[in-house]
Short mmCIF file of C-alpha atoms in Angstrom, two decimals:
data_model
loop_
_atom_site.label_atom_id
_atom_site.label_comp_id
_atom_site.label_asym_id
_atom_site.label_seq_id
_atom_site.Cartn_x
_atom_site.Cartn_y
_atom_site.Cartn_z
CA MET A 1 -74.38 37.63 43.04
CA PRO A 2 -70.79 38.30 44.20
CA GLN A 3 -70.26 38.53 47.93
CA VAL A 4 -68.10 41.44 49.11
CA MET A 5 -65.69 40.31 51.85
CA GLU A 6 -63.75 42.72 54.04
CA PHE A 7 -60.17 41.73 54.88
CA LYS A 8 -58.74 43.40 57.97
CA LEU A 9 -55.13 43.88 59.07
CA PRO A 10 -54.39 40.61 60.89
CA ASP A 11 -52.53 40.03 64.14
CA LEU A 12 -48.90 39.89 63.00
CA GLY A 13 -47.73 38.25 66.20
CA GLU A 14 -45.40 39.12 69.09
CA GLY A 15 -47.81 41.67 70.60
CA LEU A 16 -47.69 44.04 67.62
CA THR A 17 -50.72 46.37 67.51
CA GLU A 18 -50.15 48.38 64.32
CA ALA A 19 -48.31 48.41 61.00
CA GLU A 20 -47.41 50.97 58.34
CA ILE A 21 -48.40 50.44 54.71
CA VAL A 22 -45.16 50.43 52.70
CA ARG A 23 -46.35 49.28 49.27
CA TRP A 24 -49.62 48.08 47.80
CA LEU A 25 -49.16 44.92 45.72
CA VAL A 26 -52.64 45.06 44.14
CA ALA A 27 -54.89 47.78 42.76
CA VAL A 28 -58.69 48.17 42.70
CA GLY A 29 -59.96 45.90 39.93
CA ASP A 30 -57.21 43.29 40.26
CA VAL A 31 -58.13 39.64 40.48
CA VAL A 32 -56.45 38.02 43.46
CA ALA A 33 -56.04 34.38 44.43
CA ILE A 34 -56.58 32.97 47.89
CA ASP A 35 -53.53 33.64 50.08
CA GLN A 36 -51.95 36.02 47.54
CA PRO A 37 -49.88 38.86 49.12
CA VAL A 38 -51.80 42.12 48.65
CA VAL A 39 -49.77 44.63 50.66
CA GLU A 40 -46.32 45.01 52.17
CA VAL A 41 -46.34 46.50 55.67
CA GLU A 42 -43.64 47.49 58.11
CA THR A 43 -44.11 46.65 61.75
CA ALA A 44 -41.89 47.72 64.57
CA LYS A 45 -39.93 44.51 64.04
CA ALA A 46 -39.90 43.52 60.38
CA MET A 47 -41.20 44.00 56.82
CA VAL A 48 -44.08 41.62 56.13
CA GLU A 49 -46.10 40.75 53.01
CA VAL A 50 -49.71 40.25 54.07
CA PRO A 51 -51.65 37.55 52.16
CA CYS A 52 -55.41 37.82 51.67
CA PRO A 53 -57.56 34.80 52.61
CA TYR A 54 -60.16 35.59 49.91
CA GLY A 55 -60.06 35.15 46.15
CA GLY A 56 -61.90 37.49 43.78
CA VAL A 57 -61.86 41.09 42.53
CA VAL A 58 -60.41 43.85 44.71
CA THR A 59 -63.16 46.47 45.14
CA ALA A 60 -61.52 48.86 47.60
CA ARG A 61 -58.24 49.58 49.39
CA PHE A 62 -58.01 51.36 52.72
CA GLY A 63 -55.04 53.58 53.50
CA GLU A 64 -52.37 55.32 51.45
CA GLU A 65 -48.76 54.17 51.41
CA GLY A 66 -47.17 55.56 54.57
CA THR A 67 -50.39 55.27 56.60
CA GLU A 68 -50.28 53.46 59.95
CA LEU A 69 -53.20 51.10 60.60
CA PRO A 70 -54.13 49.35 63.84
CA VAL A 71 -54.63 45.59 63.92
CA GLY A 72 -58.24 44.91 62.97
CA ALA A 73 -58.61 47.92 60.66
CA PRO A 74 -59.90 47.20 57.11
CA LEU A 75 -57.22 46.67 54.46
CA ILE A 76 -59.19 45.75 51.32
CA THR A 77 -62.58 44.47 50.23
CA VAL A 78 -62.82 41.60 47.75
CA ALA A 79 -65.84 40.63 45.64
CA VAL A 80 -65.76 36.84 45.91
CA GLY A 81 -67.17 35.32 42.74
CA ALA A 82 -66.68 38.43 40.58
CA GLY A 83 -64.29 37.45 37.80
CA GLU A 84 -62.20 34.32 37.77
CA ALA A 85 -59.54 34.23 40.46
CA PRO A 86 -56.47 32.01 40.00
CA GLU A 87 -56.86 28.73 41.79
CA ALA A 88 -54.94 28.12 44.97
CA GLU A 89 -52.38 25.35 45.12
CA PRO A 90 -53.24 22.14 47.02
CA GLU A 91 -53.06 22.57 50.78
CA ASP A 92 -50.08 20.25 51.17
CA SER A 93 -47.76 22.27 48.91
CA GLY A 94 -46.42 24.31 51.83
CA SER A 95 -46.35 28.12 51.60
CA GLY A 96 -44.81 28.92 54.97
CA ASN A 97 -47.20 31.79 55.81
CA VAL A 98 -46.74 32.60 59.47
CA LEU A 99 -49.24 35.38 60.19
CA VAL A 100 -51.23 34.64 63.32
CA GLY A 101 -54.71 33.24 62.88
CA TYR A 102 -54.84 32.42 59.18
CA GLY A 103 -52.86 31.49 56.09
CA THR A 104 -53.10 28.45 53.87
CA ASP A 105 -50.25 26.15 52.95
CA HIS A 106 -49.94 26.75 49.24
CA SER A 107 -47.16 28.11 47.08
CA ARG A 108 -46.63 31.87 47.05
CA THR A 109 -45.29 31.79 43.49
CA ALA A 110 -48.70 32.52 41.98
CA ARG A 111 -48.85 36.23 41.29
CA ARG A 112 -51.83 38.51 40.69
CA ARG A 113 -53.61 38.80 37.36
CA ARG A 114 -55.19 42.04 36.34
CA VAL A 115 -58.53 42.64 34.66
CA ARG A 116 -57.83 44.90 31.70
CA PRO A 117 -60.77 46.28 29.72
CA GLY A 118 -61.04 44.54 26.39
CA SER A 119 -58.45 41.88 27.17
CA ALA A 120 -59.11 38.22 26.51
CA ALA A 121 -59.41 35.77 29.37
CA PRO A 122 -56.71 33.10 29.73
CA ALA A 123 -57.43 29.72 28.22
CA GLY A 124 -59.76 27.67 30.40
CA ALA A 125 -60.88 30.67 32.49
CA ALA A 126 -64.10 32.65 32.44
CA ALA A 127 -63.81 36.11 30.89
CA PRO A 128 -63.39 38.75 33.61
CA ALA A 129 -65.74 41.67 33.84
CA PRO A 130 -64.54 44.77 31.92
CA ALA A 131 -64.81 46.88 35.07
CA PRO A 132 -65.11 46.22 38.81
CA ILE A 133 -68.59 45.45 40.05
CA ALA A 134 -70.75 48.34 41.21
CA THR A 135 -70.86 47.17 44.79
CA ALA A 136 -69.82 49.74 47.36
CA PRO A 137 -67.12 48.65 49.82
CA LEU A 138 -68.14 47.71 53.32
CA THR A 139 -68.30 50.63 55.72
CA PRO A 140 -65.09 50.62 57.79
CA ALA A 141 -65.07 50.73 61.56
CA PRO A 142 -64.92 54.26 63.03
CA VAL A 143 -61.26 53.83 63.95
CA ALA A 144 -60.21 52.89 60.41
CA PRO A 145 -59.02 55.40 57.78
CA ALA A 146 -61.32 56.21 54.90
CA PRO A 147 -60.80 54.29 51.64
CA LEU A 148 -58.79 55.83 48.83
CA ALA A 149 -60.62 58.37 46.70
CA THR A 150 -60.53 56.08 43.67
CA ALA A 151 -61.69 52.98 45.51
CA PRO A 152 -65.54 53.18 45.75
CA LEU A 153 -66.96 51.59 42.62
CA ALA A 154 -70.53 52.87 42.83
CA THR A 155 -69.44 56.45 42.09
CA GLY A 156 -67.58 55.61 38.88
CA PRO A 157 -63.96 54.53 39.36
CA VAL A 158 -61.06 56.07 37.50
CA ALA A 159 -60.08 53.73 34.63
CA VAL A 160 -56.54 53.05 35.85
CA ILE A 161 -55.21 49.56 36.41
CA SER A 162 -51.44 49.96 36.64
CA PRO A 163 -50.16 50.94 40.10
CA LEU A 164 -47.13 52.46 38.33
CA VAL A 165 -49.43 54.89 36.52
CA ARG A 166 -51.15 55.74 39.81
CA LYS A 167 -47.78 56.33 41.50
CA LEU A 168 -46.53 58.52 38.64
CA ALA A 169 -49.66 60.65 38.89
CA ARG A 170 -49.52 60.84 42.68
CA ASP A 171 -45.83 61.81 42.71
CA HIS A 172 -46.51 64.73 40.35
CA GLY A 173 -49.82 65.86 41.83
CA ILE A 174 -51.92 64.80 38.80
CA ASP A 175 -55.64 64.20 39.52
CA LEU A 176 -56.49 61.10 37.48
CA ARG A 177 -60.18 62.01 37.58
CA GLY A 178 -59.44 64.93 35.27
CA LEU A 179 -57.75 62.83 32.57
CA SER A 180 -59.26 61.10 29.54
CA GLY A 181 -57.69 57.73 28.86
CA SER A 182 -56.42 56.82 25.39
CA GLY A 183 -56.48 53.09 26.09
CA PRO A 184 -59.25 50.57 25.41
CA GLU A 185 -62.57 51.72 26.89
CA GLY A 186 -60.99 54.88 28.29
CA LEU A 187 -58.15 53.16 30.19
CA ILE A 188 -55.64 55.76 31.43
CA LEU A 189 -52.14 54.84 30.30
CA ARG A 190 -48.70 56.07 31.33
CA SER A 191 -48.54 58.17 28.15
CA ASP A 192 -51.71 60.02 29.24
CA VAL A 193 -50.10 61.00 32.54
CA GLU A 194 -46.87 62.02 30.81
CA ALA A 195 -48.85 64.17 28.36
CA ALA A 196 -50.53 65.90 31.29
CA LEU A 197 -47.10 66.58 32.78
CA ARG A 198 -45.97 68.23 29.53
CA ALA A 199 -49.05 70.47 29.35
CA PRO A 200 -48.46 74.12 30.37
CA GLU A 201 -49.62 74.97 33.86
CA PRO A 202 -52.21 77.73 34.31
CA ALA A 203 -50.91 81.03 35.58
CA PRO A 204 -51.20 81.22 39.36
CA VAL A 205 -53.75 83.61 40.80
CA ALA A 206 -52.25 86.13 43.19
CA ALA A 207 -53.64 85.81 46.69
CA PRO A 208 -53.31 88.23 49.56
CA ALA A 209 -50.46 87.40 51.85
CA ALA A 210 -51.59 85.68 55.01
CA PRO A 211 -49.68 85.72 58.26
CA VAL A 212 -47.70 82.52 58.77
CA ALA A 213 -47.23 81.19 62.25
CA ALA A 214 -43.60 80.84 63.19
CA ALA A 215 -42.50 77.21 63.44
CA PRO A 216 -39.32 75.88 65.01
CA ALA A 217 -36.58 75.48 62.46
CA GLY A 218 -35.08 72.08 61.73
CA GLU A 219 -36.02 68.73 60.25
CA ARG A 220 -38.83 66.80 61.94
CA VAL A 221 -38.55 63.02 62.08
CA PRO A 222 -41.67 61.14 63.23
CA LEU A 223 -41.13 58.77 66.13
CA LYS A 224 -42.96 55.88 64.55
CA GLY A 225 -42.26 52.42 63.24
CA LEU A 226 -38.94 50.95 64.34
CA ARG A 227 -37.62 54.32 65.56
CA GLY A 228 -40.67 54.79 67.74
CA VAL A 229 -40.45 51.33 69.26
CA VAL A 230 -36.74 51.76 70.02
CA ALA A 231 -37.47 55.10 71.69
CA GLU A 232 -40.25 53.65 73.82
CA LYS A 233 -38.25 50.56 74.81
CA LEU A 234 -35.18 52.55 75.84
CA SER A 235 -37.33 55.03 77.76
CA ARG A 236 -39.06 52.18 79.55
CA SER A 237 -35.70 50.65 80.42
CA ARG A 238 -34.57 53.93 81.97
CA ARG A 239 -37.85 54.32 83.86
CA GLU A 240 -38.06 50.79 85.29
CA ILE A 241 -34.51 49.46 85.64
CA PRO A 242 -32.08 50.82 88.26
CA ASP A 243 -29.00 50.11 86.18
CA ALA A 244 -25.32 50.44 87.00
CA THR A 245 -22.21 50.04 84.86
CA CYS A 246 -18.75 48.68 85.54
CA TRP A 247 -15.92 48.32 83.07
CA VAL A 248 -12.40 47.00 82.67
CA ASP A 249 -9.60 47.08 80.10
CA ALA A 250 -8.40 43.67 78.93
CA ASP A 251 -5.44 42.46 76.89
CA ALA A 252 -7.02 40.65 73.92
CA THR A 253 -3.73 39.71 72.26
CA GLU A 254 -3.99 36.02 73.16
CA LEU A 255 -7.65 35.85 72.11
CA MET A 256 -6.84 37.32 68.69
CA ALA A 257 -3.95 34.87 68.32
CA ALA A 258 -6.24 31.97 69.21
CA ARG A 259 -8.77 33.11 66.61
CA ALA A 260 -6.05 33.37 63.95
CA ALA A 261 -4.90 29.83 64.76
CA MET A 262 -8.47 28.47 64.56
CA ASN A 263 -9.04 30.11 61.18
CA ALA A 264 -5.67 28.96 59.81
CA VAL A 265 -6.68 25.28 59.83
CA GLY A 266 -9.43 25.78 57.25
CA GLY A 267 -13.16 25.42 57.50
CA PRO A 268 -15.71 28.12 58.34
CA LYS A 269 -14.19 31.29 59.75
CA ILE A 270 -14.71 32.11 63.40
CA SER A 271 -15.65 35.72 64.20
CA VAL A 272 -14.46 37.69 67.20
CA LEU A 273 -18.12 38.18 68.15
CA ALA A 274 -18.62 34.42 68.25
CA LEU A 275 -15.66 33.97 70.61
CA LEU A 276 -16.97 36.73 72.88
CA ALA A 277 -20.44 35.15 72.79
CA ARG A 278 -18.98 31.79 73.82
CA ILE A 279 -17.19 33.49 76.71
CA CYS A 280 -20.46 35.20 77.73
CA THR A 281 -22.42 31.95 77.85
CA ALA A 282 -19.71 30.39 80.04
CA ALA A 283 -19.77 33.44 82.32
CA LEU A 284 -23.58 33.30 82.59
CA ALA A 285 -23.33 29.66 83.65
CA LYS A 286 -21.15 30.82 86.57
CA TYR A 287 -23.27 33.91 87.31
CA PRO A 288 -26.88 32.98 86.41
CA GLU A 289 -28.24 36.04 88.23
CA LEU A 290 -27.45 38.08 85.10
CA ASN A 291 -29.49 35.78 82.84
CA SER A 292 -32.78 36.77 84.42
CA THR A 293 -35.71 39.16 84.36
CA VAL A 294 -37.81 40.91 86.98
CA ASP A 295 -41.52 40.08 87.24
CA LEU A 296 -42.96 43.27 88.70
CA ALA A 297 -46.47 41.84 89.03
CA ALA A 298 -45.25 38.97 91.20
CA ASN A 299 -42.39 40.97 92.74
CA GLU A 300 -39.97 38.18 91.83
CA ILE A 301 -36.66 37.70 90.02
CA VAL A 302 -36.98 34.98 87.37
CA ARG A 303 -33.71 33.21 86.55
CA LEU A 304 -33.93 31.77 83.07
CA PRO A 305 -32.66 28.29 82.15
CA SER A 306 -31.51 29.04 78.59
CA VAL A 307 -29.36 31.82 77.16
CA HIS A 308 -31.09 33.46 74.20
CA LEU A 309 -28.31 35.83 73.19
CA GLY A 310 -29.21 39.09 71.51
CA PHE A 311 -26.64 41.08 69.56
CA ALA A 312 -26.93 44.67 68.38
CA ALA A 313 -26.96 45.09 64.60
CA GLN A 314 -27.09 48.44 62.80
CA THR A 315 -29.20 48.44 59.61
CA GLU A 316 -30.62 51.03 57.22
CA ARG A 317 -33.89 50.82 59.18
CA GLY A 318 -32.11 51.47 62.46
CA LEU A 319 -30.79 49.45 65.36
CA VAL A 320 -32.19 45.93 65.73
CA VAL A 321 -31.29 43.15 68.15
CA PRO A 322 -31.59 39.68 66.56
CA VAL A 323 -31.59 36.76 68.99
CA VAL A 324 -29.53 33.56 68.84
CA ARG A 325 -31.61 30.84 70.49
CA ASP A 326 -30.01 28.48 73.03
CA ALA A 327 -26.60 30.05 72.61
CA GLN A 328 -25.27 28.12 75.61
CA GLY A 329 -25.31 24.92 73.54
CA ARG A 330 -23.45 26.32 70.51
CA ASN A 331 -19.74 26.22 69.74
CA PRO A 332 -17.88 29.18 68.14
CA GLU A 333 -18.41 27.80 64.64
CA SER A 334 -22.16 27.48 65.12
CA LEU A 335 -22.36 30.92 66.71
CA SER A 336 -20.44 32.48 63.79
CA ALA A 337 -22.83 30.93 61.27
CA GLU A 338 -25.92 32.07 63.17
CA PHE A 339 -24.60 35.61 63.62
CA ALA A 340 -23.90 35.81 59.88
CA ARG A 341 -27.35 34.46 58.94
CA LEU A 342 -29.26 36.81 61.22
CA THR A 343 -27.14 39.83 60.23
CA GLU A 344 -27.84 39.21 56.54
CA LEU A 345 -31.59 38.96 57.21
CA ALA A 346 -31.46 42.13 59.33
CA ARG A 347 -29.77 44.17 56.60
CA ALA A 348 -32.29 42.89 54.04
CA GLY A 349 -35.20 43.79 56.36
CA LYS A 350 -36.40 40.17 56.36
CA LEU A 351 -36.15 39.25 60.02
CA ALA A 352 -39.29 37.62 61.35
CA PRO A 353 -40.76 39.06 64.57
CA ALA A 354 -39.72 35.88 66.39
CA ASP A 355 -36.07 36.60 65.45
CA LEU A 356 -36.18 39.86 67.41
CA THR A 357 -37.84 38.84 70.65
CA GLY A 358 -37.23 36.56 73.62
CA GLY A 359 -33.63 37.55 74.34
CA THR A 360 -32.25 37.03 77.86
CA PHE A 361 -28.84 38.77 77.55
CA THR A 362 -27.39 41.14 74.95
CA LEU A 363 -23.88 41.45 73.52
CA ASN A 364 -23.20 44.89 72.05
CA ASN A 365 -20.07 45.27 69.93
CA TYR A 366 -19.92 49.04 69.49
CA GLY A 367 -16.22 48.78 68.69
CA VAL A 368 -17.18 48.37 65.02
CA PHE A 369 -18.00 52.12 65.09
CA GLY A 370 -14.46 52.93 66.14
CA VAL A 371 -15.25 53.84 69.77
CA ASP A 372 -13.53 52.55 72.88
CA GLY A 373 -16.24 52.56 75.51
CA SER A 374 -19.90 53.15 76.28
CA THR A 375 -22.53 52.77 78.99
CA PRO A 376 -25.24 50.86 77.10
CA ILE A 377 -28.91 50.91 78.07
CA ILE A 378 -30.25 47.49 79.04
CA ASN A 379 -32.51 45.84 76.49
CA HIS A 380 -35.72 45.65 78.55
CA PRO A 381 -36.82 43.23 80.09
CA GLU A 382 -33.35 41.69 80.26
CA ALA A 383 -31.07 42.19 83.26
CA ALA A 384 -27.68 42.93 81.68
CA MET A 385 -25.72 43.85 78.57
CA LEU A 386 -22.02 43.41 77.81
CA GLY A 387 -20.49 46.18 75.71
CA VAL A 388 -17.29 45.65 73.71
CA GLY A 389 -15.15 48.51 72.42
CA ARG A 390 -12.65 48.45 69.58
CA ILE A 391 -9.59 46.22 69.87
CA MET A 392 -6.53 48.34 69.21
CA ALA A 393 -2.80 48.43 69.82
CA LYS A 394 -1.89 50.19 73.08
CA PRO A 395 1.03 50.32 75.50
CA TRP A 396 0.51 47.61 78.14
CA VAL A 397 2.55 46.10 80.92
CA HIS A 398 2.95 42.45 79.99
CA LYS A 399 4.96 40.11 82.23
CA GLY A 400 6.58 43.09 83.93
CA GLU A 401 7.64 44.74 80.69
CA LEU A 402 6.08 47.59 78.72
CA ALA A 403 4.82 46.22 75.40
CA VAL A 404 2.40 47.04 72.61
CA ARG A 405 -0.65 44.78 73.04
CA GLN A 406 -4.16 44.47 71.57
CA VAL A 407 -6.35 46.07 74.24
CA VAL A 408 -10.16 46.20 74.50
CA GLN A 409 -12.48 47.90 76.97
CA LEU A 410 -15.35 45.75 78.28
CA SER A 411 -18.35 47.31 80.03
CA LEU A 412 -21.21 45.60 81.83
CA THR A 413 -24.49 47.40 82.47
CA PHE A 414 -26.68 45.43 84.89
CA ASP A 415 -29.98 45.65 86.73
CA HIS A 416 -29.05 46.34 90.34
CA ARG A 417 -32.25 44.59 91.48
CA VAL A 418 -31.05 41.17 90.35
CA CYS A 419 -27.57 41.32 91.85
CA ASP A 420 -25.05 43.50 93.63
CA GLY A 421 -21.69 44.82 92.49
CA GLY A 422 -19.83 41.73 93.63
CA THR A 423 -21.72 39.47 91.22
CA ALA A 424 -21.46 41.95 88.36
CA GLY A 425 -17.76 42.45 89.01
CA GLY A 426 -17.19 38.70 89.19
CA PHE A 427 -18.93 38.20 85.84
CA LEU A 428 -16.96 40.96 84.15
CA ARG A 429 -13.66 39.81 85.63
CA TYR A 430 -14.27 36.27 84.40
CA VAL A 431 -15.00 37.57 80.89
CA ALA A 432 -11.82 39.67 80.96
CA ASP A 433 -9.75 36.70 82.19
CA CYS A 434 -11.03 34.57 79.30
CA VAL A 435 -10.21 37.35 76.82
CA GLU A 436 -6.69 37.66 78.23
CA SER A 437 -6.13 33.92 78.52
CA PRO A 438 -8.49 31.71 76.47
CA ALA A 439 -7.22 28.70 78.44
CA VAL A 440 -9.39 29.93 81.33
CA LEU A 441 -12.42 29.22 79.18
CA LEU A 442 -11.16 25.74 78.31
CA ARG A 443 -10.85 24.89 81.99
CA SER A 444 -14.53 25.74 82.56
CA LEU A 445 -15.88 23.63 79.69
#
């Protein structure tokens, strides 16, 4: 007798309490292997494929694509022992699953196999059942969304296996329960859905006009997912942190010349962001008050021993702040490589939650958007952020003469609880001095 196991949305780490279903990777009736990814979800920090710890036949899915589920809500039910599930790899093969609380160490290359009515079983495997077992899915907790309409097996499931066919029908408003399948044993194929799309629609029945409540005009964008977390974090920063901003213009001509000389000798290229990051870590060593956080519960300022440097990166999903660990021990070449690696992962939506948390100071280069200055909001619970505007040619008095120089505006937003204006001004002035004369940085190394 197969045992129906309920798999719930696991703890994805870093204090995350919910996730949005982006894409189902299995359908009801699929045979899944232990630790096979069954759904792709989007948390407030990253896109994650969630592997299932059970092997067997999927009997129910909970939640449509686009639905937000809390941690602990049912995701799928699996009939363990119904059909032949692909065997898991040996435990020492190393899968790299990092979800909190479970996950075996086998290869993730094994993909799902589907039970198609009338199809032959693979060599060496028991023949799968022609249809999912007639075992009803476990009753979800009250807080969980109801299972999909096609999921319960005891009421006669729709004979559809392909998720592409389901998506095609859903996108065009086709009720699969009203279709007769032309495939083996009534299986609904793509051609059946396409034929239903070509069929003439019945004439609409006129209905009396009903009063429509006036709604505000304009597009409505839900504050959820990454956008919602950014909104909450920035609002919390404004509520809790008494911030202040100071700024200064600096002549970056010598810094740009130094970068050009470093890149002219060959080897990995050094970015301007990496040079500014190296200057920041040196400045934080002189002014450690700005590499700190405030513990409200203990009413204490906590000065942190390591600089975990966040940097703002704009992606299609929105603004994210990847973190370079132990930046104080990295040279410009190492910083450039780490910035490039994390930026690539951010744009691909593949940053792990750990890559986006734990920062102690943030460097925000908004000059890439073609703007000169800004008053950035501190990345809570950090104590400061350095903003960098665009570097552009401007008239500048250099050695007593008016000249065209490469000028940049630097702005420092800081938590006034951790230090006063003298410390903040000293930090910013040191950064500006290093930008104007990189030799100042060499003297402090």
